[in-house]
Amino acid sequence: MSRAVEVKVSGEVQGVSFRWYAAQEAVRLELVGWIRNEPDGSVLGHFEGPTDAVEQMLAWCRDGSPSAHVSALAVRDVPLTDASDFRVDH
């Protein structure tokens, strides 16, 4: 079973290597998708792959990178895409 989610992570998540660490975790979990900073200071990510791996990624996002402070995590299921890798958008 595969799952795709869009995740909005709020708090101190920009300028603390959140995207880099998230990309490393997504690749480790063999997920595809993307992650980017948003103008409002949040980070938006799209993760897709096996349901259990997506759940592990969501658990990681609740804590974030070592210097991050996550105050909120909004998750919504979205349609699967034809993505073949994971990228950090700038």
Phi, psi and omega in degrees: 000134178247155180218146174233136179226152168250133187234130173249119182252123181246159181125209174273085186234358174250143181079014181231023179063024181302312182298317181297311179297320179297318179297319178299317180293318179298317178295318178301322180275001180062039176266159172242162179140215184200167175212144181207157172282146177250154181302334182277005179095355178271176174238134179247133180225152174236121181234132175215148182159200179304139185308316181294324178291322176297317178299320178295322179294319178297320177297319178298317183298333180294333177258317178079194181290165184305325182263358182280156171229104182274122179258338180204148178224117178251125184237134172221139177288139180226165179295148174296149178245185177259025180301146181236359179207181177243135182225155173258118178274143180245000000 
